[in-house]
mmCIF file of C-alpha atoms in Angstrom:
data_model
loop_
_atom_site.group_PDB
_atom_site.id
_atom_site.type_symbol
_atom_site.label_atom_id
_atom_site.label_comp_id
_atom_site.label_asym_id
_atom_site.label_seq_id
_atom_site.Cartn_x
_atom_site.Cartn_y
_atom_site.Cartn_z
ATOM 1 C CA MET P 1 81.978 119.973 85.683
ATOM 2 C CA LYS P 2 82.205 119.481 81.821
ATOM 3 C CA ARG P 3 86.094 121.485 82.410
ATOM 4 C CA GLU P 4 87.385 118.744 85.736
ATOM 5 C CA LEU P 5 86.503 116.721 83.347
ATOM 6 C CA LYS P 6 88.346 117.900 80.171
ATOM 7 C CA ARG P 7 91.352 118.844 82.194
ATOM 8 C CA GLU P 8 91.796 115.250 83.866
ATOM 9 C CA ARG P 9 91.479 113.835 80.284
ATOM 10 C CA THR P 10 93.964 116.369 79.401
ATOM 11 C CA ARG P 11 96.405 115.551 82.110
ATOM 12 C CA ARG P 12 96.433 112.277 81.502
ATOM 13 C CA LEU P 13 97.340 112.393 78.321
ATOM 14 C CA LEU P 14 100.507 114.507 78.726
ATOM 15 C CA LEU P 15 101.040 112.213 81.059
ATOM 16 C CA ASP P 16 100.892 108.933 78.927
ATOM 17 C CA THR P 17 102.564 110.855 75.982
ATOM 18 C CA ALA P 18 105.374 111.574 77.940
ATOM 19 C CA LYS P 19 105.858 107.981 79.603
ATOM 20 C CA ALA P 20 105.817 107.045 76.156
ATOM 21 C CA LEU P 21 108.298 109.279 74.108
ATOM 22 C CA ILE P 22 110.766 109.104 77.439
ATOM 23 C CA GLN P 23 110.597 104.791 77.022
ATOM 24 C CA GLU P 24 111.057 105.871 73.108
ATOM 25 C CA LYS P 25 113.808 108.256 73.497
ATOM 26 C CA GLY P 26 114.718 109.062 76.829
ATOM 27 C CA CYS P 27 114.494 112.090 79.156
ATOM 28 C CA ALA P 28 117.345 114.352 77.579
ATOM 29 C CA GLY P 29 115.969 113.530 74.014
ATOM 30 C CA MET P 30 111.963 114.605 74.068
ATOM 31 C CA THR P 31 111.021 117.687 73.325
ATOM 32 C CA LEU P 32 107.802 119.351 74.598
ATOM 33 C CA ASN P 33 107.832 119.538 70.381
ATOM 34 C CA ASP P 34 107.684 115.916 70.741
ATOM 35 C CA ILE P 35 104.523 116.407 72.396
ATOM 36 C CA MET P 36 102.714 118.260 70.440
ATOM 37 C CA GLU P 37 103.124 115.646 68.195
ATOM 38 C CA ARG P 38 102.246 112.685 69.613
ATOM 39 C CA SER P 39 99.207 114.621 71.737
ATOM 40 C CA GLY P 40 97.942 117.102 69.291
ATOM 41 C CA LEU P 41 97.563 119.428 71.731
ATOM 42 C CA SER P 42 98.882 123.208 71.260
ATOM 43 C CA LYS P 43 102.112 124.865 72.777
ATOM 44 C CA GLY P 44 99.379 127.460 74.798
ATOM 45 C CA GLY P 45 97.440 124.334 75.994
ATOM 46 C CA ILE P 46 100.308 122.761 77.117
ATOM 47 C CA TYR P 47 101.858 125.604 78.983
ATOM 48 C CA HIS P 48 98.584 125.996 80.026
ATOM 49 C CA TYR P 49 99.477 122.676 82.369
ATOM 50 C CA VAL P 50 102.491 122.668 82.913
ATOM 51 C CA LYS P 51 105.102 125.988 82.898
ATOM 52 C CA SER P 52 108.013 122.829 81.488
ATOM 53 C CA LYS P 53 109.404 119.617 80.997
ATOM 54 C CA ASP P 54 110.884 119.153 83.647
ATOM 55 C CA GLU P 55 107.455 120.600 85.619
ATOM 56 C CA LEU P 56 106.038 117.525 83.529
ATOM 57 C CA LEU P 57 108.025 115.033 84.670
ATOM 58 C CA GLY P 58 107.827 115.753 88.085
ATOM 59 C CA TRP P 59 103.606 114.721 87.852
ATOM 60 C CA VAL P 60 104.766 110.905 86.626
ATOM 61 C CA LEU P 61 107.656 110.864 88.705
ATOM 62 C CA GLN P 62 104.206 112.062 90.923
ATOM 63 C CA GLU P 63 101.688 109.497 89.192
ATOM 64 C CA TRP P 64 103.846 106.640 90.452
ATOM 65 C CA LEU P 65 103.780 107.910 93.701
ATOM 66 C CA GLU P 66 99.563 108.485 94.203
ATOM 67 C CA GLU P 67 99.344 104.712 91.895
ATOM 68 C CA THR P 68 100.995 102.754 94.731
ATOM 69 C CA SER P 69 99.370 104.372 97.643
ATOM 70 C CA ARG P 70 95.928 104.042 95.741
ATOM 71 C CA ARG P 71 96.718 99.633 96.466
ATOM 72 C CA PHE P 72 97.731 100.177 99.205
ATOM 73 C CA PHE P 73 94.864 102.008 100.614
ATOM 74 C CA ALA P 74 92.354 100.502 98.646
ATOM 75 C CA ALA P 75 93.790 97.207 100.329
ATOM 76 C CA THR P 76 93.186 98.125 104.184
ATOM 77 C CA VAL P 77 89.783 98.316 103.380
ATOM 78 C CA TYR P 78 89.256 94.374 103.046
ATOM 79 C CA GLU P 79 87.935 92.369 106.007
ATOM 80 C CA PRO P 80 89.932 90.988 108.428
ATOM 81 C CA LYS P 81 92.919 93.232 108.202
ATOM 82 C CA THR P 82 95.532 91.784 108.359
ATOM 83 C CA PHE P 83 99.655 92.874 107.705
ATOM 84 C CA GLU P 84 99.595 90.734 104.834
ATOM 85 C CA ARG P 85 97.173 92.508 102.144
ATOM 86 C CA PRO P 86 98.398 95.565 102.445
ATOM 87 C CA MET P 87 101.565 95.311 102.801
ATOM 88 C CA LYS P 88 101.896 92.821 99.460
ATOM 89 C CA GLU P 89 101.152 96.174 97.576
ATOM 90 C CA ILE P 90 103.775 97.270 99.299
ATOM 91 C CA VAL P 91 105.840 95.096 98.462
ATOM 92 C CA ALA P 92 105.111 94.364 95.132
ATOM 93 C CA SER P 93 106.273 97.824 93.898
ATOM 94 C CA LEU P 94 109.658 97.451 95.169
ATOM 95 C CA PRO P 95 111.309 95.349 92.283
ATOM 96 C CA ASP P 96 110.964 98.751 89.880
ATOM 97 C CA LEU P 97 113.597 100.449 92.063
ATOM 98 C CA GLU P 98 115.335 98.920 90.924
ATOM 99 C CA ASN P 99 114.564 98.868 86.891
ATOM 100 C CA PRO P 100 116.506 101.613 85.120
ATOM 101 C CA GLY P 101 114.521 100.969 82.529
ATOM 102 C CA SER P 102 111.879 102.002 84.284
ATOM 103 C CA VAL P 103 110.136 105.428 83.689
ATOM 104 C CA GLY P 104 110.388 106.728 86.530
ATOM 105 C CA ASN P 105 113.846 105.703 87.270
ATOM 106 C CA GLN P 106 114.680 107.344 84.625
ATOM 107 C CA VAL P 107 112.044 110.986 85.315
ATOM 108 C CA PHE P 108 114.235 110.768 89.088
ATOM 109 C CA MET P 109 117.858 110.030 87.794
ATOM 110 C CA TYR P 110 117.083 113.082 84.551
ATOM 111 C CA LEU P 111 116.001 114.940 87.516
ATOM 112 C CA LEU P 112 118.591 115.136 90.483
ATOM 113 C CA GLY P 113 121.188 115.237 87.789
ATOM 114 C CA LYS P 114 119.682 119.249 86.764
ATOM 115 C CA CYS P 115 119.337 120.002 91.251
ATOM 116 C CA HIS P 116 120.939 123.069 90.659
ATOM 117 C CA GLN P 117 118.789 124.586 88.888
ATOM 118 C CA PRO P 118 116.358 126.183 91.100
ATOM 119 C CA GLU P 119 113.144 125.244 89.104
ATOM 120 C CA VAL P 120 114.436 122.083 89.036
ATOM 121 C CA GLN P 121 115.104 121.247 92.471
ATOM 122 C CA GLU P 122 111.543 123.061 93.550
ATOM 123 C CA VAL P 123 110.236 119.880 91.231
ATOM 124 C CA MET P 124 112.975 117.116 93.171
ATOM 125 C CA ARG P 125 111.550 118.559 96.682
ATOM 126 C CA GLN P 126 107.521 117.512 96.015
ATOM 127 C CA PHE P 127 108.731 114.367 95.488
ATOM 128 C CA TYR P 128 111.076 113.915 98.780
ATOM 129 C CA GLU P 129 108.235 115.902 101.253
ATOM 130 C CA GLY P 130 104.921 113.423 98.778
ATOM 131 C CA ALA P 131 107.172 110.080 99.219
ATOM 132 C CA LEU P 132 107.653 110.657 102.922
ATOM 133 C CA GLN P 133 104.018 111.844 103.380
ATOM 134 C CA VAL P 134 102.743 108.851 102.096
ATOM 135 C CA SER P 135 104.710 106.435 103.498
ATOM 136 C CA LYS P 136 103.811 108.345 107.290
ATOM 137 C CA GLN P 137 101.201 107.500 105.689
ATOM 138 C CA TRP P 138 100.554 104.256 105.196
ATOM 139 C CA ILE P 139 101.838 103.664 108.547
ATOM 140 C CA ALA P 140 99.527 105.963 110.697
ATOM 141 C CA ALA P 141 96.232 103.874 108.473
ATOM 142 C CA GLY P 142 98.586 100.108 109.394
ATOM 143 C CA GLN P 143 97.935 101.377 113.003
ATOM 144 C CA LYS P 144 94.883 102.667 112.888
ATOM 145 C CA ALA P 145 93.439 99.605 111.546
ATOM 146 C CA GLY P 146 95.330 97.097 114.259
ATOM 147 C CA PHE P 147 97.675 96.456 112.039
ATOM 148 C CA ILE P 148 101.391 97.685 112.912
ATOM 149 C CA PRO P 149 101.903 98.033 115.760
ATOM 150 C CA ARG P 150 101.703 101.936 117.877
ATOM 151 C CA SER P 151 104.905 101.892 119.299
ATOM 152 C CA VAL P 152 106.593 102.228 115.290
ATOM 153 C CA ASP P 153 107.511 105.765 115.229
ATOM 154 C CA ALA P 154 105.715 106.787 111.894
ATOM 155 C CA GLY P 155 108.324 109.356 111.202
ATOM 156 C CA LYS P 156 111.560 107.902 111.640
ATOM 157 C CA THR P 157 110.089 105.175 109.954
ATOM 158 C CA ALA P 158 109.327 106.229 106.733
ATOM 159 C CA GLU P 159 111.858 108.649 106.033
ATOM 160 C CA LEU P 160 113.998 105.103 107.037
ATOM 161 C CA PHE P 161 111.969 102.768 103.961
ATOM 162 C CA VAL P 162 112.077 106.515 101.456
ATOM 163 C CA LEU P 163 115.750 107.261 102.045
ATOM 164 C CA ILE P 164 116.358 103.508 101.357
ATOM 165 C CA SER P 165 114.061 103.143 98.498
ATOM 166 C CA LEU P 166 115.705 105.875 96.340
ATOM 167 C CA GLY P 167 118.842 104.734 97.441
ATOM 168 C CA LEU P 168 117.765 101.741 95.210
ATOM 169 C CA ARG P 169 117.513 103.671 92.383
ATOM 170 C CA VAL P 170 120.530 105.387 92.761
ATOM 171 C CA ARG P 171 122.287 101.525 92.467
ATOM 172 C CA SER P 172 120.557 100.405 89.302
ATOM 173 C CA PHE P 173 121.731 102.978 87.743
ATOM 174 C CA ILE P 174 125.507 102.332 88.912
ATOM 175 C CA SER P 175 126.323 99.312 89.718
ATOM 176 C CA SER P 176 125.155 95.719 87.780
ATOM 177 C CA GLY P 177 125.879 92.217 89.793
ATOM 178 C CA HIS P 178 124.431 90.910 92.142
ATOM 179 C CA TYR P 179 123.486 92.694 96.178
ATOM 180 C CA VAL P 180 123.628 91.711 99.398
ATOM 181 C CA PHE P 181 120.746 94.458 99.743
ATOM 182 C CA ALA P 182 117.969 93.998 97.250
ATOM 183 C CA SER P 183 114.386 94.647 96.764
ATOM 184 C CA ALA P 184 113.644 91.586 98.231
ATOM 185 C CA GLU P 185 115.867 92.734 101.387
ATOM 186 C CA PHE P 186 114.267 95.837 101.455
ATOM 187 C CA ALA P 187 110.571 93.975 102.209
ATOM 188 C CA LYS P 188 112.346 91.510 104.951
ATOM 189 C CA LEU P 189 113.448 94.480 106.174
ATOM 190 C CA MET P 190 109.354 96.670 105.760
ATOM 191 C CA ALA P 191 108.067 93.825 107.556
ATOM 192 C CA GLU P 192 111.074 92.997 110.334
ATOM 193 C CA MET P 193 110.061 96.664 111.531
ATOM 194 C CA LEU P 194 105.992 96.587 111.092
ATOM 195 C CA ARG P 195 104.856 93.084 111.824
ATOM 196 C CA PRO P 196 103.222 93.837 115.375
ATOM 197 C CA SER P 197 104.578 89.826 116.350
ATOM 198 C CA ASN P 198 107.987 92.294 116.493
ATOM 199 C CA HIS P 199 106.088 94.799 118.771
ATOM 200 C CA GLN P 200 105.426 92.329 121.566
ATOM 201 C CA SER P 201 106.341 93.465 125.660
ATOM 202 C CA GLY P 202 107.760 90.773 127.604
#
């Protein structure tokens, strides 16, 4: 029990330290030596948990998924079970996709640029597969709770949502200005595709 607690505290320390340094120095400027100095952990202590800086950055992406998923599933336990409550949790996270200054987006773009490296490609593959799995779980949970119709194809719909979210992340770095399709429109599209009233047979 104590070992698990220590492991979780160290993982939390690594994540919080990495995110703070990313905000200060950017992903390229941050080093494991910076992590050591800021966290007080030894080099061996860090390598006991991660093999590289890139793997630690992958943790940052994974944490974003886990936090968004946690808020969604927490909202599904309330009674009465409605479409609006869990959807609100998803919608609240969408504007972050368009913020190039967010830690998650900085990490995503940094690692995307290194996907020619097999170890980084694996980190990004895991992030994509994780995002896809979480999206499928959201839809399946909504269907089980009765506020998303069974007629919705969870696999195809989840993949579409993930592809759009990744596109919004990339666009935040390569374009600026007023968009025809932004996070607000993404939220509307999700509601249109998932809301029960839109799947009633005539």
